[in-house]
């Protein structure tokens, strides 16, 4: 494999690209005609929108790669998670920020709306049902928020306190919409004991036509921590369990029978604590696996491929000693994107999902702030 480093420069912007040559299905055509396989060839048709922050600066920033880099005019928080719907990007500004910022990539990443989710609420996710209706999980509240995502007008709440543990909070986290049914993961952490899990996590099932909880069930593992991903039939979520114990797993939920979950592959089989999850299809998924060596005080993170149907572990795709906070599949399923926070060389790396080989990256702006979250926008 030959690595080529390309730079696209403007006055203050940088997109660094390392392109891998070979039989990659994602890079089989030189789309931009420059004779080199690079990010311009693997990103046609999408915009990659990235939130970057280092957790110590007062604010983060958002940039878009098309592949040329554009930096948004408005800051985001340093604890931020991105979601996309209908061409809009929703920056979920979490702990101590407690707001949602609506960003329009078609308008130079300008913020078109920003609204509070309540002081101390710690929003974790947004699921947009319609242009004028969305649901917001608030980790430090017992009620799911219903909101107009255009301007933040509150439309109602759904009480989930009956699903909470002894501290009165269910610690709602991530969501997935399947038709008119909303699935909400509940972490069930002890607010009075360093947020340790009190037992297995859970999921609430909500009928969005009536905004009523129609079912709930216990997960197999503790502390669900990933996005809820789908393969067209099933939903998947990764549970972390107790840190350092390897007792989490990737779990499968059948939306047609929302009564429980099945562990597809365990943290023990994967060799660590599980983090973010991305599903390319019924036969290929990826999960972040982290481990900490208490003897040496060092940590490591890997992205491991697995088969969501059989549970077979397919092997490591990427590994380093930095935190890997996000990974996602491109809209056409050909690319795996990984957020890498290595201080010396941060950015988003792109891999071909057919071969699990790198095709471009690290994608970053001139600030070289490490990526926290990202989305593909068509």
mmCIF file of N, CA, C and O in Angstrom, residues 53-147:
data_model
loop_
_atom_site.group_PDB
_atom_site.id
_atom_site.type_symbol
_atom_site.label_atom_id
_atom_site.label_comp_id
_atom_site.label_asym_id
_atom_site.label_seq_id
_atom_site.Cartn_x
_atom_site.Cartn_y
_atom_site.Cartn_z
ATOM 1 N N UNK A 53 -13.380 19.599 19.515
ATOM 2 C CA UNK A 53 -13.177 20.255 20.807
ATOM 3 C C UNK A 53 -12.175 19.442 21.608
ATOM 4 O O UNK A 53 -12.036 18.236 21.403
ATOM 5 N N UNK A 54 -11.494 20.103 22.538
ATOM 6 C CA UNK A 54 -10.488 19.378 23.327
ATOM 7 C C UNK A 54 -10.878 19.232 24.791
ATOM 8 O O UNK A 54 -10.073 18.795 25.605
ATOM 9 N N UNK A 55 -12.103 19.583 25.153
ATOM 10 C CA UNK A 55 -12.631 19.431 26.512
ATOM 11 C C UNK A 55 -12.005 20.400 27.519
ATOM 12 O O UNK A 55 -12.413 20.448 28.673
ATOM 13 N N UNK A 56 -10.984 21.139 27.131
ATOM 14 C CA UNK A 56 -10.371 22.101 28.048
ATOM 15 C C UNK A 56 -10.543 23.544 27.565
ATOM 16 O O UNK A 56 -10.526 24.466 28.377
ATOM 17 N N UNK A 57 -10.682 23.753 26.255
ATOM 18 C CA UNK A 57 -10.926 25.091 25.720
ATOM 19 C C UNK A 57 -12.346 25.532 26.075
ATOM 20 O O UNK A 57 -13.214 24.702 26.339
ATOM 21 N N UNK A 58 -12.607 26.826 26.060
ATOM 22 C CA UNK A 58 -13.947 27.295 26.431
ATOM 23 C C UNK A 58 -15.029 26.935 25.435
ATOM 24 O O UNK A 58 -16.205 26.938 25.784
ATOM 25 N N UNK A 59 -14.660 26.609 24.203
ATOM 26 C CA UNK A 59 -15.660 26.269 23.204
ATOM 27 C C UNK A 59 -15.055 25.381 22.124
ATOM 28 O O UNK A 59 -13.833 25.308 21.958
ATOM 29 N N UNK A 60 -15.936 24.694 21.397
ATOM 30 C CA UNK A 60 -15.517 23.905 20.259
ATOM 31 C C UNK A 60 -15.923 24.593 18.972
ATOM 32 O O UNK A 60 -16.509 25.678 18.973
ATOM 33 N N UNK A 61 -15.651 23.930 17.852
ATOM 34 C CA UNK A 61 -15.989 24.500 16.559
ATOM 35 C C UNK A 61 -16.529 23.403 15.645
ATOM 36 O O UNK A 61 -16.337 22.211 15.902
ATOM 37 N N UNK A 62 -17.208 23.829 14.594
ATOM 38 C CA UNK A 62 -17.766 22.898 13.622
ATOM 39 C C UNK A 62 -17.168 23.228 12.262
ATOM 40 O O UNK A 62 -17.053 24.404 11.894
ATOM 41 N N UNK A 63 -16.759 22.190 11.530
ATOM 42 C CA UNK A 63 -16.303 22.409 10.173
ATOM 43 C C UNK A 63 -16.903 21.354 9.260
ATOM 44 O O UNK A 63 -17.356 20.296 9.715
ATOM 45 N N UNK A 64 -16.928 21.647 7.972
ATOM 46 C CA UNK A 64 -17.459 20.728 6.972
ATOM 47 C C UNK A 64 -16.386 20.429 5.949
ATOM 48 O O UNK A 64 -15.627 21.318 5.549
ATOM 49 N N UNK A 65 -16.308 19.164 5.524
ATOM 50 C CA UNK A 65 -15.383 18.746 4.470
ATOM 51 C C UNK A 65 -16.176 18.223 3.295
ATOM 52 O O UNK A 65 -17.015 17.344 3.460
ATOM 53 N N UNK A 66 -15.878 18.762 2.096
ATOM 54 C CA UNK A 66 -16.649 18.364 0.914
ATOM 55 C C UNK A 66 -15.864 17.881 -0.308
ATOM 56 O O UNK A 66 -16.508 17.706 -1.342
ATOM 57 N N UNK A 67 -14.521 17.748 -0.351
ATOM 58 C CA UNK A 67 -13.586 17.645 0.756
ATOM 59 C C UNK A 67 -12.934 18.946 1.211
ATOM 60 O O UNK A 67 -12.268 18.963 2.234
ATOM 61 N N UNK A 68 -13.027 20.055 0.431
ATOM 62 C CA UNK A 68 -12.463 21.309 0.915
ATOM 63 C C UNK A 68 -13.122 21.678 2.236
ATOM 64 O O UNK A 68 -14.303 21.408 2.454
ATOM 65 N N UNK A 69 -12.364 22.276 3.139
ATOM 66 C CA UNK A 69 -12.836 22.519 4.491
ATOM 67 C C UNK A 69 -13.447 23.915 4.628
ATOM 68 O O UNK A 69 -12.890 24.896 4.153
ATOM 69 N N UNK A 70 -14.610 23.968 5.274
ATOM 70 C CA UNK A 70 -15.249 25.230 5.634
ATOM 71 C C UNK A 70 -15.513 25.204 7.130
ATOM 72 O O UNK A 70 -16.077 24.234 7.644
ATOM 73 N N UNK A 71 -15.129 26.245 7.841
ATOM 74 C CA UNK A 71 -15.351 26.329 9.283
ATOM 75 C C UNK A 71 -16.605 27.151 9.549
ATOM 76 O O UNK A 71 -16.792 28.221 8.971
ATOM 77 N N UNK A 72 -17.474 26.648 10.422
ATOM 78 C CA UNK A 72 -18.692 27.361 10.760
ATOM 79 C C UNK A 72 -18.417 28.621 11.554
ATOM 80 O O UNK A 72 -17.419 28.705 12.282
ATOM 81 N N UNK A 73 -19.315 29.604 11.470
ATOM 82 C CA UNK A 73 -19.091 30.881 12.153
ATOM 83 C C UNK A 73 -19.397 30.854 13.645
ATOM 84 O O UNK A 73 -18.996 31.776 14.368
ATOM 85 N N UNK A 74 -20.098 29.829 14.111
ATOM 86 C CA UNK A 74 -20.584 29.835 15.494
ATOM 87 C C UNK A 74 -19.951 28.699 16.289
ATOM 88 O O UNK A 74 -19.827 27.569 15.803
ATOM 89 N N UNK A 75 -19.575 28.954 17.536
ATOM 90 C CA UNK A 75 -18.985 27.903 18.360
ATOM 91 C C UNK A 75 -20.044 26.909 18.848
ATOM 92 O O UNK A 75 -21.241 27.193 18.850
ATOM 93 N N UNK A 76 -19.557 25.742 19.271
ATOM 94 C CA UNK A 76 -20.382 24.751 19.964
ATOM 95 C C UNK A 76 -19.718 24.494 21.312
ATOM 96 O O UNK A 76 -18.643 25.014 21.602
ATOM 97 N N UNK A 77 -20.373 23.688 22.152
ATOM 98 C CA UNK A 77 -19.784 23.409 23.457
ATOM 99 C C UNK A 77 -18.638 22.408 23.307
ATOM 100 O O UNK A 77 -18.433 21.813 22.243
ATOM 101 N N UNK A 78 -17.890 22.227 24.369
ATOM 102 C CA UNK A 78 -16.792 21.263 24.332
ATOM 103 C C UNK A 78 -17.274 19.838 24.586
ATOM 104 O O UNK A 78 -16.519 18.895 24.399
ATOM 105 N N UNK A 79 -18.513 19.679 25.016
ATOM 106 C CA UNK A 79 -19.124 18.358 25.193
ATOM 107 C C UNK A 79 -20.319 18.317 24.256
ATOM 108 O O UNK A 79 -21.431 18.695 24.624
ATOM 109 N N UNK A 80 -20.088 17.863 23.017
ATOM 110 C CA UNK A 80 -21.093 18.012 21.964
ATOM 111 C C UNK A 80 -21.240 16.701 21.205
ATOM 112 O O UNK A 80 -20.286 15.941 21.028
ATOM 113 N N UNK A 81 -22.468 16.435 20.781
ATOM 114 C CA UNK A 81 -22.814 15.247 20.007
ATOM 115 C C UNK A 81 -23.658 15.706 18.826
ATOM 116 O O UNK A 81 -24.593 16.501 19.008
ATOM 117 N N UNK A 82 -23.341 15.249 17.618
ATOM 118 C CA UNK A 82 -24.053 15.690 16.423
ATOM 119 C C UNK A 82 -25.050 14.651 15.949
ATOM 120 O O UNK A 82 -24.796 13.443 15.979
ATOM 121 N N UNK A 83 -26.192 15.140 15.489
ATOM 122 C CA UNK A 83 -27.197 14.335 14.792
ATOM 123 C C UNK A 83 -27.568 15.057 13.500
ATOM 124 O O UNK A 83 -27.447 16.288 13.404
ATOM 125 N N UNK A 84 -28.052 14.314 12.520
ATOM 126 C CA UNK A 84 -28.461 14.906 11.241
ATOM 127 C C UNK A 84 -29.854 14.435 10.880
ATOM 128 O O UNK A 84 -30.217 13.281 11.098
ATOM 129 N N UNK A 85 -30.643 15.344 10.344
ATOM 130 C CA UNK A 85 -31.956 14.982 9.816
ATOM 131 C C UNK A 85 -32.371 16.021 8.788
ATOM 132 O O UNK A 85 -32.324 17.228 9.059
ATOM 133 N N UNK A 86 -32.760 15.543 7.608
ATOM 134 C CA UNK A 86 -33.306 16.427 6.592
ATOM 135 C C UNK A 86 -32.373 17.531 6.150
ATOM 136 O O UNK A 86 -32.823 18.621 5.805
ATOM 137 N N UNK A 87 -31.063 17.247 6.148
ATOM 138 C CA UNK A 87 -30.097 18.251 5.731
ATOM 139 C C UNK A 87 -29.673 19.208 6.813
ATOM 140 O O UNK A 87 -28.784 20.044 6.589
ATOM 141 N N UNK A 88 -30.284 19.153 7.977
ATOM 142 C CA UNK A 88 -29.889 19.981 9.115
ATOM 143 C C UNK A 88 -29.020 19.162 10.073
ATOM 144 O O UNK A 88 -29.202 17.960 10.233
ATOM 145 N N UNK A 89 -28.100 19.847 10.722
ATOM 146 C CA UNK A 89 -27.261 19.227 11.744
ATOM 147 C C UNK A 89 -27.680 19.771 13.096
ATOM 148 O O UNK A 89 -27.828 20.993 13.274
ATOM 149 N N UNK A 90 -27.882 18.872 14.046
ATOM 150 C CA UNK A 90 -28.270 19.257 15.402
ATOM 151 C C UNK A 90 -27.076 19.010 16.325
ATOM 152 O O UNK A 90 -26.653 17.869 16.517
ATOM 153 N N UNK A 91 -26.524 20.097 16.856
ATOM 154 C CA UNK A 91 -25.438 20.001 17.823
ATOM 155 C C UNK A 91 -26.049 19.922 19.209
ATOM 156 O O UNK A 91 -26.673 20.883 19.681
ATOM 157 N N UNK A 92 -25.910 18.778 19.843
ATOM 158 C CA UNK A 92 -26.465 18.575 21.181
ATOM 159 C C UNK A 92 -25.369 18.966 22.171
ATOM 160 O O UNK A 92 -24.420 18.215 22.408
ATOM 161 N N UNK A 93 -25.488 20.163 22.694
ATOM 162 C CA UNK A 93 -24.504 20.707 23.628
ATOM 163 C C UNK A 93 -24.878 20.217 25.021
ATOM 164 O O UNK A 93 -25.873 20.652 25.606
ATOM 165 N N UNK A 94 -24.075 19.341 25.561
ATOM 166 C CA UNK A 94 -24.452 18.547 26.724
ATOM 167 C C UNK A 94 -24.108 19.212 28.054
ATOM 168 O O UNK A 94 -24.545 20.297 28.365
ATOM 169 N N UNK A 95 -23.324 18.540 28.848
ATOM 170 C CA UNK A 95 -23.091 18.893 30.244
ATOM 171 C C UNK A 95 -22.672 20.352 30.408
ATOM 172 O O UNK A 95 -21.719 20.820 29.791
ATOM 173 N N UNK A 96 -23.392 21.068 31.253
ATOM 174 C CA UNK A 96 -23.152 22.476 31.574
ATOM 175 C C UNK A 96 -23.455 23.436 30.433
ATOM 176 O O UNK A 96 -23.259 24.642 30.574
ATOM 177 N N UNK A 97 -23.933 22.926 29.300
ATOM 178 C CA UNK A 97 -24.365 23.796 28.198
ATOM 179 C C UNK A 97 -25.879 23.719 28.048
ATOM 180 O O UNK A 97 -26.560 24.727 27.912
ATOM 181 N N UNK A 98 -26.411 22.490 28.026
ATOM 182 C CA UNK A 98 -27.855 22.256 28.130
ATOM 183 C C UNK A 98 -28.656 22.961 27.042
ATOM 184 O O UNK A 98 -29.654 23.632 27.314
ATOM 185 N N UNK A 99 -28.220 22.793 25.799
ATOM 186 C CA UNK A 99 -28.980 23.375 24.702
ATOM 187 C C UNK A 99 -28.763 22.597 23.419
ATOM 188 O O UNK A 99 -27.843 21.776 23.331
ATOM 189 N N UNK A 100 -29.618 22.866 22.458
ATOM 190 C CA UNK A 100 -29.496 22.268 21.128
ATOM 191 C C UNK A 100 -29.366 23.389 20.111
ATOM 192 O O UNK A 100 -30.110 24.372 20.140
ATOM 193 N N UNK A 101 -28.399 23.216 19.229
ATOM 194 C CA UNK A 101 -28.054 24.208 18.223
ATOM 195 C C UNK A 101 -28.363 23.603 16.851
ATOM 196 O O UNK A 101 -27.903 22.505 16.539
ATOM 197 N N UNK A 102 -29.157 24.288 16.045
ATOM 198 C CA UNK A 102 -29.516 23.810 14.714
ATOM 199 C C UNK A 102 -28.602 24.496 13.701
ATOM 200 O O UNK A 102 -28.549 25.730 13.632
ATOM 201 N N UNK A 103 -27.867 23.705 12.935
ATOM 202 C CA UNK A 103 -26.842 24.211 12.022
ATOM 203 C C UNK A 103 -27.222 23.828 10.597
ATOM 204 O O UNK A 103 -27.603 22.677 10.327
ATOM 205 N N UNK A 104 -27.095 24.780 9.670
ATOM 206 C CA UNK A 104 -27.468 24.549 8.275
ATOM 207 C C UNK A 104 -26.203 24.476 7.411
ATOM 208 O O UNK A 104 -25.570 25.506 7.145
ATOM 209 N N UNK A 105 -25.811 23.279 6.959
ATOM 210 C CA UNK A 105 -24.625 23.180 6.099
ATOM 211 C C UNK A 105 -24.772 23.943 4.786
ATOM 212 O O UNK A 105 -23.773 24.416 4.225
ATOM 213 N N UNK A 106 -26.011 24.088 4.303
ATOM 214 C CA UNK A 106 -26.234 24.809 3.044
ATOM 215 C C UNK A 106 -26.063 26.308 3.204
ATOM 216 O O UNK A 106 -26.004 27.043 2.204
ATOM 217 N N UNK A 107 -25.991 26.790 4.445
ATOM 218 C CA UNK A 107 -25.821 28.219 4.713
ATOM 219 C C UNK A 107 -24.477 28.484 5.381
ATOM 220 O O UNK A 107 -24.365 29.329 6.280
ATOM 221 N N UNK A 108 -23.458 27.733 4.964
ATOM 222 C CA UNK A 108 -22.128 27.948 5.522
ATOM 223 C C UNK A 108 -22.000 27.547 6.974
ATOM 224 O O UNK A 108 -21.192 28.121 7.703
ATOM 225 N N UNK A 109 -22.807 26.562 7.400
ATOM 226 C CA UNK A 109 -22.803 26.074 8.787
ATOM 227 C C UNK A 109 -23.305 27.116 9.780
ATOM 228 O O UNK A 109 -22.975 27.066 10.966
ATOM 229 N N UNK A 110 -24.126 28.031 9.301
ATOM 230 C CA UNK A 110 -24.702 29.032 10.196
ATOM 231 C C UNK A 110 -25.696 28.385 11.157
ATOM 232 O O UNK A 110 -26.397 27.431 10.811
ATOM 233 N N UNK A 111 -25.754 28.908 12.371
ATOM 234 C CA UNK A 111 -26.746 28.458 13.352
ATOM 235 C C UNK A 111 -28.075 29.139 13.041
ATOM 236 O O UNK A 111 -28.167 30.369 13.049
ATOM 237 N N UNK A 112 -29.104 28.333 12.771
ATOM 238 C CA UNK A 112 -30.417 28.887 12.438
ATOM 239 C C UNK A 112 -31.348 28.925 13.636
ATOM 240 O O UNK A 112 -32.364 29.629 13.604
ATOM 241 N N UNK A 113 -31.029 28.161 14.682
ATOM 242 C CA UNK A 113 -31.817 28.188 15.916
ATOM 243 C C UNK A 113 -30.966 27.607 17.028
ATOM 244 O O UNK A 113 -30.058 26.795 16.785
ATOM 245 N N UNK A 114 -31.232 28.029 18.244
ATOM 246 C CA UNK A 114 -30.570 27.471 19.418
ATOM 247 C C UNK A 114 -31.515 27.631 20.599
ATOM 248 O O UNK A 114 -32.039 28.716 20.829
ATOM 249 N N UNK A 115 -31.736 26.521 21.322
ATOM 250 C CA UNK A 115 -32.711 26.584 22.405
ATOM 251 C C UNK A 115 -32.279 25.735 23.586
ATOM 252 O O UNK A 115 -31.625 24.703 23.439
ATOM 253 N N UNK A 116 -32.652 26.204 24.757
ATOM 254 C CA UNK A 116 -32.306 25.524 25.995
ATOM 255 C C UNK A 116 -33.153 24.272 26.175
ATOM 256 O O UNK A 116 -34.318 24.218 25.776
ATOM 257 N N UNK A 117 -32.550 23.259 26.801
ATOM 258 C CA UNK A 117 -33.297 22.055 27.181
ATOM 259 C C UNK A 117 -33.585 22.046 28.683
ATOM 260 O O UNK A 117 -34.106 21.061 29.199
ATOM 261 N N UNK A 118 -33.243 23.140 29.370
ATOM 262 C CA UNK A 118 -33.449 23.248 30.820
ATOM 263 C C UNK A 118 -32.124 23.208 31.548
ATOM 264 O O UNK A 118 -31.266 22.357 31.258
ATOM 265 N N UNK A 119 -31.932 24.110 32.476
ATOM 266 C CA UNK A 119 -30.680 24.165 33.225
ATOM 267 C C UNK A 119 -30.393 22.840 33.923
ATOM 268 O O UNK A 119 -31.248 22.287 34.629
ATOM 269 N N UNK A 120 -29.181 22.325 33.698
ATOM 270 C CA UNK A 120 -28.770 21.081 34.334
ATOM 271 C C UNK A 120 -29.371 19.836 33.744
ATOM 272 O O UNK A 120 -29.194 18.745 34.295
ATOM 273 N N UNK A 121 -30.059 19.949 32.598
ATOM 274 C CA UNK A 121 -30.777 18.792 32.033
ATOM 275 C C UNK A 121 -29.860 17.807 31.324
ATOM 276 O O UNK A 121 -30.166 16.626 31.215
ATOM 277 N N UNK A 122 -28.732 18.267 30.793
ATOM 278 C CA UNK A 122 -27.757 17.416 30.107
ATOM 279 C C UNK A 122 -28.403 16.621 28.963
ATOM 280 O O UNK A 122 -28.543 15.403 29.044
ATOM 281 N N UNK A 123 -28.776 17.290 27.857
ATOM 282 C CA UNK A 123 -29.391 16.569 26.738
ATOM 283 C C UNK A 123 -28.402 15.591 26.112
ATOM 284 O O UNK A 123 -27.197 15.888 26.018
ATOM 285 N N UNK A 124 -28.897 14.427 25.694
ATOM 286 C CA UNK A 124 -28.020 13.408 25.125
ATOM 287 C C UNK A 124 -28.337 13.056 23.681
ATOM 288 O O UNK A 124 -27.454 12.583 22.963
ATOM 289 N N UNK A 125 -29.562 13.256 23.232
ATOM 290 C CA UNK A 125 -29.896 12.853 21.864
ATOM 291 C C UNK A 125 -31.150 13.591 21.413
ATOM 292 O O UNK A 125 -31.931 14.083 22.239
ATOM 293 N N UNK A 126 -31.322 13.672 20.093
ATOM 294 C CA UNK A 126 -32.551 14.202 19.506
ATOM 295 C C UNK A 126 -32.980 13.260 18.397
ATOM 296 O O UNK A 126 -32.150 12.775 17.622
ATOM 297 N N UNK A 127 -34.264 12.952 18.345
ATOM 298 C CA UNK A 127 -34.853 12.134 17.288
ATOM 299 C C UNK A 127 -35.940 12.964 16.628
ATOM 300 O O UNK A 127 -36.941 13.302 17.275
ATOM 301 N N UNK A 128 -35.749 13.303 15.356
ATOM 302 C CA UNK A 128 -36.678 14.169 14.640
ATOM 303 C C UNK A 128 -37.719 13.302 13.936
ATOM 304 O O UNK A 128 -37.394 12.513 13.061
ATOM 305 N N UNK A 129 -38.987 13.464 14.336
ATOM 306 C CA UNK A 129 -40.088 12.713 13.752
ATOM 307 C C UNK A 129 -40.639 13.418 12.520
ATOM 308 O O UNK A 129 -41.010 12.782 11.527
ATOM 309 N N UNK A 130 -40.701 14.728 12.575
ATOM 310 C CA UNK A 130 -41.244 15.551 11.490
ATOM 311 C C UNK A 130 -40.585 16.920 11.590
ATOM 312 O O UNK A 130 -39.958 17.240 12.609
ATOM 313 N N UNK A 131 -40.683 17.753 10.555
ATOM 314 C CA UNK A 131 -40.035 19.068 10.630
ATOM 315 C C UNK A 131 -40.426 19.893 11.849
ATOM 316 O O UNK A 131 -39.640 20.720 12.318
ATOM 317 N N UNK A 132 -41.638 19.643 12.382
ATOM 318 C CA UNK A 132 -42.103 20.428 13.527
ATOM 319 C C UNK A 132 -42.230 19.605 14.810
ATOM 320 O O UNK A 132 -42.845 20.046 15.774
ATOM 321 N N UNK A 133 -41.600 18.420 14.842
ATOM 322 C CA UNK A 133 -41.757 17.578 16.044
ATOM 323 C C UNK A 133 -40.523 16.694 16.237
ATOM 324 O O UNK A 133 -40.103 15.976 15.323
ATOM 325 N N UNK A 134 -39.960 16.752 17.445
ATOM 326 C CA UNK A 134 -38.787 15.946 17.775
ATOM 327 C C UNK A 134 -38.831 15.569 19.250
ATOM 328 O O UNK A 134 -39.569 16.167 20.047
ATOM 329 N N UNK A 135 -38.022 14.581 19.590
ATOM 330 C CA UNK A 135 -37.911 14.106 20.969
ATOM 331 C C UNK A 135 -36.466 14.295 21.425
ATOM 332 O O UNK A 135 -35.527 14.076 20.657
ATOM 333 N N UNK A 136 -36.296 14.714 22.675
ATOM 334 C CA UNK A 136 -34.971 14.974 23.227
ATOM 335 C C UNK A 136 -34.818 14.211 24.535
ATOM 336 O O UNK A 136 -35.646 14.367 25.451
ATOM 337 N N UNK A 137 -33.780 13.369 24.613
ATOM 338 C CA UNK A 137 -33.459 12.721 25.882
ATOM 339 C C UNK A 137 -32.646 13.677 26.731
ATOM 340 O O UNK A 137 -31.708 14.319 26.259
ATOM 341 N N UNK A 138 -33.023 13.760 28.011
ATOM 342 C CA UNK A 138 -32.318 14.620 28.968
ATOM 343 C C UNK A 138 -31.843 13.729 30.107
ATOM 344 O O UNK A 138 -32.643 13.233 30.898
ATOM 345 N N UNK A 139 -30.524 13.530 30.163
ATOM 346 C CA UNK A 139 -29.954 12.543 31.067
ATOM 347 C C UNK A 139 -30.200 12.862 32.529
ATOM 348 O O UNK A 139 -30.254 11.958 33.372
ATOM 349 N N UNK A 140 -30.361 14.154 32.857
ATOM 350 C CA UNK A 140 -30.559 14.548 34.242
ATOM 351 C C UNK A 140 -31.991 14.990 34.531
ATOM 352 O O UNK A 140 -32.247 15.761 35.456
ATOM 353 N N UNK A 141 -32.919 14.492 33.751
ATOM 354 C CA UNK A 141 -34.347 14.699 33.985
ATOM 355 C C UNK A 141 -35.054 13.356 33.867
ATOM 356 O O UNK A 141 -34.545 12.413 33.257
ATOM 357 N N UNK A 142 -36.247 13.257 34.442
ATOM 358 C CA UNK A 142 -37.013 12.014 34.388
ATOM 359 C C UNK A 142 -38.044 12.010 33.266
ATOM 360 O O UNK A 142 -38.739 11.015 33.069
ATOM 361 N N UNK A 143 -38.137 13.125 32.524
ATOM 362 C CA UNK A 143 -39.132 13.190 31.458
ATOM 363 C C UNK A 143 -38.465 13.423 30.113
ATOM 364 O O UNK A 143 -37.522 14.217 29.981
ATOM 365 N N UNK A 144 -38.948 12.698 29.118
ATOM 366 C CA UNK A 144 -38.523 12.879 27.739
ATOM 367 C C UNK A 144 -39.201 14.127 27.202
ATOM 368 O O UNK A 144 -40.402 14.335 27.398
ATOM 369 N N UNK A 145 -38.451 14.962 26.528
ATOM 370 C CA UNK A 145 -38.938 16.260 26.069
ATOM 371 C C UNK A 145 -39.443 16.153 24.642
ATOM 372 O O UNK A 145 -38.783 15.551 23.782
ATOM 373 N N UNK A 146 -40.586 16.749 24.350
ATOM 374 C CA UNK A 146 -41.122 16.844 22.992
ATOM 375 C C UNK A 146 -41.024 18.301 22.575
ATOM 376 O O UNK A 146 -41.461 19.204 23.315
ATOM 377 N N UNK A 147 -40.456 18.550 21.389
ATOM 378 C CA UNK A 147 -40.100 19.921 21.039
ATOM 379 C C UNK A 147 -40.283 20.138 19.538
ATOM 380 O O UNK A 147 -40.204 19.202 18.742
#
